[in-house]
Short mmCIF file of C-alpha atoms and ligand atoms in Angstrom, two decimals:
data_model
loop_
_atom_site.label_atom_id
_atom_site.label_comp_id
_atom_site.label_asym_id
_atom_site.label_seq_id
_atom_site.Cartn_x
_atom_site.Cartn_y
_atom_site.Cartn_z
CA MET A 1 103.69 87.34 77.94
CA ILE A 2 104.39 91.05 78.38
CA ARG A 3 102.03 93.33 76.41
CA CYS A 4 101.93 97.02 75.58
CA ILE A 5 98.82 98.60 77.10
CA SER A 6 98.47 101.02 74.16
CA CYS A 7 99.31 99.20 70.90
CA GLY A 8 99.15 95.59 72.09
CA ALA A 9 102.70 94.67 70.94
CA GLU A 10 103.81 91.47 72.66
CA TYR A 11 107.12 90.55 74.28
CA GLY A 12 108.52 87.45 75.95
CA LEU A 13 108.57 87.06 79.74
CA ASP A 14 112.36 86.80 79.66
CA GLU A 15 112.99 90.08 77.89
CA ILE A 16 114.45 92.97 79.86
CA ILE A 17 112.09 95.67 78.66
CA TYR A 18 110.40 98.61 80.38
CA THR A 19 108.52 100.45 77.63
CA CYS A 20 107.10 99.42 74.25
CA ARG A 21 109.63 99.35 71.40
CA GLU A 22 106.84 100.13 68.92
CA CYS A 23 105.06 103.07 70.57
CA ASP A 24 106.97 103.87 73.79
CA SER A 25 103.91 103.26 76.01
CA ILE A 26 103.95 101.21 79.22
CA LEU A 27 103.72 97.43 79.52
CA GLU A 28 101.83 94.85 81.54
CA VAL A 29 102.24 91.16 82.25
CA VAL A 30 99.34 89.07 80.98
CA MET A 31 98.41 85.94 82.94
CA GLU A 32 95.35 83.74 82.66
CA PRO A 33 95.81 80.86 85.09
CA ASP A 34 93.04 78.27 84.90
CA VAL A 35 92.47 77.48 88.57
CA SER A 36 89.63 77.39 91.09
CA ARG A 37 89.68 79.55 94.20
CA ASP A 38 89.53 76.44 96.42
CA ILE A 39 93.27 75.97 95.87
CA PHE A 40 93.95 78.97 98.14
CA GLU A 41 92.32 77.34 101.15
CA CYS A 42 94.60 76.24 104.01
CA ARG A 43 97.62 78.00 102.51
CA ARG A 44 99.87 80.19 104.63
CA ASN A 45 98.70 83.81 104.72
CA THR A 46 101.34 85.60 102.62
CA MET A 47 100.95 87.03 99.12
CA TRP A 48 102.41 83.76 97.77
CA LYS A 49 99.11 82.15 98.71
CA TYR A 50 98.15 83.27 95.18
CA LYS A 51 101.34 82.01 93.52
CA GLU A 52 99.50 80.72 90.40
CA PHE A 53 98.87 84.39 89.55
CA MET A 54 102.54 85.40 89.93
CA PRO A 55 104.66 85.26 86.74
CA VAL A 56 107.83 83.80 88.29
CA ASP A 57 109.34 80.38 88.99
CA GLU A 58 107.76 79.34 92.29
CA THR A 59 110.72 77.16 93.27
CA ARG A 60 113.09 80.15 93.42
CA ILE A 61 111.09 82.82 95.17
CA ILE A 62 112.96 85.56 97.07
CA SER A 63 110.66 86.32 99.96
CA LEU A 64 110.54 87.85 103.42
CA GLN A 65 106.95 86.60 103.86
CA GLU A 66 105.35 89.78 102.52
CA GLY A 67 101.60 90.24 102.23
CA GLY A 68 98.90 88.70 104.37
CA THR A 69 98.64 92.11 106.05
CA PRO A 70 95.99 93.05 108.64
CA PHE A 71 92.53 93.91 107.36
CA ILE A 72 91.02 95.88 110.21
CA LYS A 73 87.34 96.64 110.64
CA CYS A 74 87.24 100.22 111.92
CA ASP A 75 83.81 100.67 113.49
CA ARG A 76 84.55 103.78 115.54
CA LEU A 77 86.03 105.74 112.65
CA GLY A 78 83.51 104.26 110.21
CA GLU A 79 80.63 105.42 112.39
CA GLU A 80 82.12 108.90 112.65
CA LEU A 81 82.36 109.11 108.86
CA GLY A 82 79.10 107.28 108.10
CA VAL A 83 80.54 104.36 106.13
CA ASN A 84 81.29 100.68 106.70
CA LEU A 85 85.08 100.90 106.89
CA HIS A 86 87.95 98.43 106.64
CA VAL A 87 91.59 99.53 106.67
CA LYS A 88 94.25 97.41 104.93
CA VAL A 89 97.46 97.96 106.89
CA GLU A 90 100.37 97.72 104.46
CA GLY A 91 102.80 99.08 107.06
CA SER A 92 102.84 95.53 108.46
CA ASN A 93 104.95 94.28 105.55
CA PRO A 94 108.59 93.28 106.26
CA THR A 95 110.10 96.72 105.56
CA GLY A 96 106.96 98.63 106.53
CA SER A 97 105.29 99.36 103.18
CA PHE A 98 103.40 97.71 100.31
CA LYS A 99 106.51 97.96 98.13
CA ASP A 100 107.68 94.61 99.55
CA ARG A 101 105.03 92.78 97.53
CA GLY A 102 106.36 94.23 94.30
CA MET A 103 109.97 93.74 95.26
CA SER A 104 109.51 90.07 96.11
CA VAL A 105 108.33 89.42 92.54
CA GLY A 106 110.73 91.96 90.99
CA ILE A 107 113.82 90.59 92.72
CA THR A 108 112.77 87.00 92.03
CA LYS A 109 112.61 87.99 88.35
CA ALA A 110 115.99 89.75 88.59
CA VAL A 111 117.55 86.51 89.87
CA GLU A 112 115.82 84.49 87.12
CA LEU A 113 117.22 86.88 84.52
CA GLY A 114 120.70 86.54 86.00
CA VAL A 115 121.36 90.25 86.56
CA ASP A 116 123.88 91.31 89.20
CA THR A 117 122.86 94.93 89.89
CA VAL A 118 119.43 96.39 90.61
CA GLY A 119 118.42 100.01 91.08
CA CYS A 120 115.63 102.51 91.49
CA ALA A 121 114.77 106.14 92.12
CA SER A 122 112.58 106.60 95.13
CA THR A 123 110.78 108.93 97.48
CA GLY A 124 111.98 106.47 100.16
CA ASN A 125 109.92 103.31 100.55
CA THR A 126 110.84 101.72 97.24
CA SER A 127 114.53 102.18 98.09
CA ALA A 128 114.10 100.70 101.59
CA SER A 129 112.35 97.68 100.18
CA LEU A 130 114.69 97.20 97.24
CA ALA A 131 117.74 97.43 99.52
CA ALA A 132 116.36 94.69 101.79
CA TYR A 133 115.32 92.29 99.00
CA ALA A 134 118.56 92.87 97.07
CA ALA A 135 120.45 91.98 100.24
CA ARG A 136 118.42 88.79 100.63
CA ALA A 137 119.16 87.81 97.02
CA GLY A 138 122.84 88.81 97.18
CA LEU A 139 122.52 91.48 94.47
CA LYS A 140 124.22 94.87 94.25
CA CYS A 141 121.80 97.75 94.73
CA ILE A 142 121.90 101.44 93.77
CA VAL A 143 119.18 103.86 94.90
CA LEU A 144 118.65 107.50 93.91
CA LEU A 145 116.86 109.70 96.45
CA PRO A 146 115.79 113.34 96.14
CA SER A 147 118.14 115.20 98.45
CA GLY A 148 116.60 116.34 101.75
CA LYS A 149 113.14 115.02 100.87
CA VAL A 150 113.22 111.45 102.16
CA ALA A 151 111.78 110.58 105.58
CA LEU A 152 114.38 109.44 108.11
CA GLY A 153 113.18 105.86 108.68
CA LYS A 154 113.31 105.08 104.96
CA LEU A 155 116.78 106.55 104.57
CA ALA A 156 118.00 104.50 107.55
CA GLN A 157 116.64 101.32 105.96
CA ALA A 158 118.18 101.91 102.52
CA MET A 159 121.57 102.70 104.04
CA PHE A 160 121.54 99.93 106.62
CA HIS A 161 120.66 97.15 104.17
CA GLY A 162 123.79 98.07 102.24
CA ALA A 163 122.49 99.87 99.16
CA GLU A 164 124.67 102.43 97.43
CA VAL A 165 122.61 105.49 98.36
CA LEU A 166 122.89 108.49 96.02
CA SER A 167 121.43 111.78 97.12
CA VAL A 168 120.23 113.53 93.97
CA ASN A 169 120.16 117.25 93.53
CA GLY A 170 116.65 117.24 92.06
CA ASN A 171 113.18 115.81 92.67
CA PHE A 172 111.92 112.23 92.29
CA ASP A 173 110.82 112.71 88.67
CA GLU A 174 114.30 113.89 87.68
CA ALA A 175 115.99 111.08 89.60
CA LEU A 176 113.76 108.51 87.90
CA GLU A 177 114.60 109.88 84.47
CA ALA A 178 118.33 109.60 85.23
CA VAL A 179 118.22 106.03 86.55
CA THR A 180 115.92 104.91 83.72
CA ALA A 181 118.47 106.17 81.19
CA LEU A 182 121.16 104.13 82.97
CA ALA A 183 118.95 101.04 82.97
CA LEU A 184 118.30 101.40 79.23
CA GLU A 185 122.07 101.25 78.69
CA GLY A 186 122.03 97.91 80.51
CA GLU A 187 123.98 99.08 83.57
CA LEU A 188 121.34 97.89 86.04
CA TYR A 189 117.93 96.19 86.27
CA LEU A 190 115.35 98.88 87.03
CA LEU A 191 112.89 98.08 89.79
CA ASN A 192 110.66 101.13 89.74
CA SER A 193 107.02 100.37 88.99
CA ILE A 194 107.56 100.98 85.28
CA ASN A 195 108.95 97.44 85.51
CA PRO A 196 105.74 95.43 84.98
CA TYR A 197 106.82 92.67 87.39
CA ARG A 198 106.59 95.07 90.33
CA LEU A 199 102.86 95.53 89.80
CA GLU A 200 102.37 91.77 89.62
CA GLY A 201 103.36 91.54 93.29
CA GLN A 202 101.33 94.56 94.32
CA LYS A 203 98.15 93.24 92.69
CA SER A 204 97.99 90.80 95.62
CA ILE A 205 96.58 93.65 97.75
CA GLY A 206 93.46 93.36 95.60
CA PHE A 207 93.44 89.55 95.94
CA GLU A 208 93.64 89.78 99.73
CA ILE A 209 90.86 92.36 100.06
CA VAL A 210 88.27 90.25 98.22
CA ASP A 211 89.48 87.06 99.91
CA ASP A 212 89.26 88.72 103.36
CA LEU A 213 85.74 89.91 102.57
CA GLY A 214 84.64 86.33 101.84
CA TRP A 215 84.97 86.52 98.05
CA ARG A 216 83.17 89.74 97.41
CA SER A 217 84.26 93.21 96.39
CA PRO A 218 83.82 96.32 98.53
CA ASP A 219 81.89 99.22 96.97
CA ARG A 220 85.03 101.31 96.89
CA ILE A 221 88.81 101.14 97.42
CA ILE A 222 90.54 104.38 98.39
CA LEU A 223 94.31 104.82 98.29
CA PRO A 224 97.06 107.41 97.92
CA VAL A 225 98.44 107.93 94.43
CA GLY A 226 102.01 109.04 93.69
CA ASN A 227 103.79 107.32 90.81
CA ALA A 228 100.42 105.63 90.14
CA GLY A 229 101.63 102.03 90.16
CA ASN A 230 99.68 100.76 93.13
CA ILE A 231 96.20 101.81 92.03
CA SER A 232 96.91 100.18 88.65
CA ALA A 233 98.18 97.00 90.32
CA ILE A 234 95.24 96.61 92.69
CA TRP A 235 92.75 97.13 89.88
CA LYS A 236 94.60 94.55 87.78
CA GLY A 237 94.46 92.04 90.63
CA ILE A 238 90.77 92.55 91.30
CA ARG A 239 89.97 92.28 87.59
CA GLU A 240 91.94 89.04 87.30
CA PHE A 241 89.90 87.50 90.12
CA TYR A 242 86.71 88.84 88.53
CA GLU A 243 87.64 87.36 85.17
CA ALA A 244 88.51 84.05 86.84
CA GLY A 245 84.95 84.04 88.24
CA PHE A 246 86.06 84.31 91.90
CA ILE A 247 83.98 87.47 92.56
CA GLU A 248 80.89 88.96 90.95
CA ASP A 249 81.33 92.71 91.56
CA LEU A 250 84.02 95.30 91.11
CA PRO A 251 84.98 98.23 93.35
CA ARG A 252 85.22 101.89 92.41
CA MET A 253 88.91 102.78 92.44
CA THR A 254 89.40 106.10 94.18
CA GLY A 255 92.85 107.71 94.04
CA ILE A 256 93.81 110.48 96.44
CA GLN A 257 96.63 112.92 95.74
CA ALA A 258 98.23 115.74 97.70
CA GLU A 259 97.08 119.16 96.53
CA GLY A 260 100.66 120.12 95.62
CA ALA A 261 101.27 117.00 93.52
CA CYS A 262 98.04 116.10 91.72
CA PRO A 263 98.44 115.46 87.97
CA ILE A 264 96.07 112.46 88.08
CA THR A 265 93.29 114.35 89.84
CA ASN A 266 93.70 117.23 87.38
CA ALA A 267 93.25 114.80 84.47
CA VAL A 268 90.21 113.11 86.04
CA ARG A 269 88.55 116.47 86.67
CA LYS A 270 88.82 117.19 82.94
CA GLY A 271 87.97 113.63 81.86
CA ALA A 272 91.34 113.56 80.08
CA ASP A 273 93.19 110.38 79.03
CA GLU A 274 96.60 111.87 79.67
CA ILE A 275 98.18 113.87 82.44
CA ILE A 276 99.97 117.18 82.31
CA PRO A 277 102.99 116.84 84.64
CA VAL A 278 103.07 119.11 87.68
CA GLU A 279 106.32 121.09 87.89
CA ASN A 280 107.92 121.36 91.35
CA PRO A 281 105.54 119.07 93.25
CA GLU A 282 105.39 119.76 96.99
CA THR A 283 103.69 118.12 100.00
CA VAL A 284 104.37 117.05 103.58
CA ALA A 285 103.55 113.52 102.34
CA THR A 286 107.00 113.12 100.76
CA ALA A 287 106.21 109.57 99.59
CA ILE A 288 103.79 110.98 97.00
CA ARG A 289 105.72 114.13 96.11
CA ILE A 290 105.61 113.26 92.40
CA GLY A 291 104.68 115.39 89.40
CA ALA A 292 105.00 113.01 86.45
CA PRO A 293 103.69 109.56 87.46
CA VAL A 294 104.97 106.86 85.07
CA SER A 295 101.89 104.63 85.42
CA ALA A 296 99.44 107.49 84.83
CA LEU A 297 97.87 105.82 81.80
CA LYS A 298 97.12 102.62 83.73
CA ALA A 299 95.85 104.57 86.73
CA LEU A 300 93.46 106.66 84.64
CA ARG A 301 92.10 103.51 83.02
CA ALA A 302 91.60 101.95 86.47
CA ILE A 303 89.66 105.01 87.62
CA TYR A 304 87.53 105.39 84.47
CA ASP A 305 86.90 101.65 83.94
CA SER A 306 85.80 101.19 87.55
CA ASP A 307 83.59 104.30 87.56
CA GLY A 308 85.84 105.61 90.31
CA THR A 309 87.22 109.05 90.95
CA SER A 310 90.20 111.06 92.16
CA ASP A 311 90.44 114.00 94.53
CA THR A 312 93.06 116.02 96.35
CA VAL A 313 93.69 116.70 100.02
CA THR A 314 95.72 119.46 101.64
CA ASP A 315 98.73 118.85 103.87
CA GLU A 316 96.64 119.96 106.83
CA GLU A 317 93.90 117.45 105.99
CA ILE A 318 96.53 114.72 105.64
CA LEU A 319 98.08 115.42 109.05
CA ASP A 320 94.63 115.63 110.70
CA ALA A 321 93.62 112.28 109.20
CA GLN A 322 96.92 110.71 110.29
CA LYS A 323 96.18 111.72 113.88
CA LEU A 324 92.52 110.72 113.64
CA LEU A 325 93.39 107.18 112.54
CA ALA A 326 96.10 106.83 115.17
CA ARG A 327 93.87 108.05 117.98
CA THR A 328 90.53 106.54 116.98
CA GLU A 329 91.73 103.12 115.87
CA GLY A 330 95.33 102.73 117.08
CA ILE A 331 96.67 102.44 113.52
CA GLY A 332 99.90 104.39 112.97
CA VAL A 333 100.67 105.37 109.38
CA GLU A 334 102.97 107.76 107.57
CA PRO A 335 101.48 110.98 106.10
CA ALA A 336 101.05 109.73 102.50
CA SER A 337 99.06 106.77 103.77
CA ALA A 338 96.72 108.99 105.72
CA SER A 339 95.66 110.72 102.51
CA SER A 340 93.31 107.76 101.88
CA ILE A 341 91.52 108.55 105.17
CA ALA A 342 91.61 112.30 104.46
CA GLY A 343 90.17 111.61 101.00
CA LEU A 344 87.41 109.44 102.44
CA ARG A 345 86.46 112.21 104.84
CA LYS A 346 86.37 114.80 102.07
CA LEU A 347 84.35 112.64 99.66
CA VAL A 348 81.81 111.81 102.36
CA GLU A 349 81.41 115.51 103.13
CA SER A 350 80.98 116.38 99.45
CA GLY A 351 78.35 113.65 99.03
CA GLU A 352 80.43 111.72 96.46
CA ILE A 353 80.53 108.75 98.86
CA ASP A 354 77.11 107.57 100.05
CA ASN A 355 76.15 106.94 103.63
CA GLY A 356 76.74 103.28 104.52
CA GLU A 357 79.05 102.51 101.58
CA ASP A 358 81.37 99.57 102.01
CA VAL A 359 84.80 101.24 101.87
CA VAL A 360 88.32 99.86 102.07
CA CYS A 361 91.07 102.41 102.73
CA ILE A 362 94.59 101.26 102.02
CA VAL A 363 97.20 102.69 104.34
CA THR A 364 100.46 102.15 102.56
CA GLY A 365 103.34 102.74 105.01
CA HIS A 366 104.12 102.58 108.75
CA LEU A 367 104.11 105.56 111.13
CA LEU A 368 107.78 104.97 112.00
CA LYS A 369 108.84 105.61 108.42
CA ASP A 370 108.59 109.35 109.14
CA PRO A 371 109.31 109.88 112.85
CA ASN A 372 110.08 113.60 112.46
CA THR A 373 106.66 114.50 111.13
CA ALA A 374 105.03 112.44 113.89
CA ILE A 375 107.05 114.12 116.64
CA ASN A 376 106.49 117.60 115.21
CA ALA A 377 102.74 117.00 115.32
CA CYS A 378 102.78 116.36 119.09
CA LYS A 379 103.48 118.41 122.18
CA GLU A 380 106.79 117.75 123.93
CA PRO A 381 106.91 115.09 126.67
CA VAL A 382 106.52 116.55 130.17
CA SER A 383 109.81 116.57 132.03
CA ILE A 384 109.62 115.38 135.67
CA GLU A 385 111.83 114.27 138.57
CA ALA A 386 111.85 110.53 139.26
CA ASN A 387 109.69 110.61 142.39
CA ILE A 388 106.05 110.13 143.28
CA GLU A 389 105.42 113.79 144.24
CA SER A 390 106.33 115.15 140.81
CA LEU A 391 104.27 112.38 139.23
CA LYS A 392 101.23 113.29 141.31
CA ASN A 393 101.77 116.93 140.45
CA VAL A 394 101.45 116.13 136.77
CA LEU A 395 98.48 113.79 137.22
CA LYS A 396 96.37 116.38 139.03
CA ASP A 397 96.55 118.65 135.96
CA LEU A 398 95.47 115.98 133.45
N1 F0G B 401 102.14 105.53 99.88
C1 F0G B 401 103.44 105.36 100.20
C2 F0G B 401 103.79 105.19 101.64
C3 F0G B 401 104.42 105.34 99.19
O1 F0G B 401 105.69 105.17 99.51
C4 F0G B 401 104.02 105.53 97.84
C5 F0G B 401 105.01 105.55 96.77
C6 F0G B 401 102.66 105.69 97.57
C7 F0G B 401 101.75 105.68 98.61
C8 F0G B 401 102.14 105.87 96.19
O2 F0G B 401 102.16 104.69 95.47
O3 F0G B 401 103.59 105.43 93.60
O4 F0G B 401 102.28 103.33 93.45
O5 F0G B 401 101.14 105.54 93.39
N2 F0G B 401 106.25 105.59 96.93
C9 F0G B 401 107.25 105.47 95.88
C10 F0G B 401 108.64 105.30 96.48
C11 F0G B 401 107.15 106.45 94.81
O6 F0G B 401 109.63 105.62 95.82
O7 F0G B 401 108.74 104.78 97.58
P1 F0G B 401 102.30 104.74 93.87
#
């Protein structure tokens, strides 16, 4: 069933519904599969390993083999920061971000429902992923992007997979409002994370972390927060495995926002249950340049219920952390993703995170999503003639 997270109103799994008809709050899918964790053994390492927890018809799955992403023990960086660190590399998904998990379930549901057009507003990755999965399912796809604020790799993906790409004169929040209104008139099936099926796919990040750790929870999970779907999804996944008796502990959910786009952190600092939207959000991490996150209520519950926290990082801290991860561990991520590492660094320095804590940082999108920012952060390549003398000349100065 689909249930309202505020008033508890219930809806059928086959209804096309995004918000509660009774109270206008957001919805979640409720699943209570009665299975043992032994069934996961020997299954292929994709998110469909946990198919009993996915609310779609398993015989008709639209998949590009998403999930099963690398879970890297980062001893060098961990030592530098004084924690026991794993990094979950979501850039290794088919289109280079965690959105693929949500889209696999969302597009499978779209096909089950028999819709012919899907759409979203996006800061880039959602549109890249939706375009690819819509192509695989043979559906028409419309994406709305804030003009001039989408990283090049993401734009290339959305266009190349054949989506109708609309460049909106406005920010993400305004684009989302426009496309949601269109969806409510029945013109398209909305696949932003307000659609509860999206989060059902993304909760598999939580499944994989505790599975990879040998059926235990880390002390803390740190991740970037933009529209606030992912933190809600991961917490939902971990809780489902906890309630099924697969693990005995729960992690503290720690959401990191960019200083110029931080409505969730502002609410957590006040202990508030609701956010006040940030007007004109701005950050170099364009993926999380969001002022009015639609899943704020779920995200705040995840943070409060898990005894977690939220903090902000500056653009400079984000870019430093992006370079640190790339050069200490060889893991290349886009700026938004690096905010989890920047947040870890800040929270260790402030004493919020204890020495030796077991921390998992989620890095959400690949370095190549935003090639311009990466190139701008480096010095220009040295130009040489193609002979050994000029090469030696350069080498002696290194
Ligand atoms: N990291 C990356 C790389 C993202 O693309 C996003 C969101 C987030 C983190 C934040 O996740 O929204 O669930 O809190 N990108 C969306 C998009 C908004 O349109 O691609 P969230």
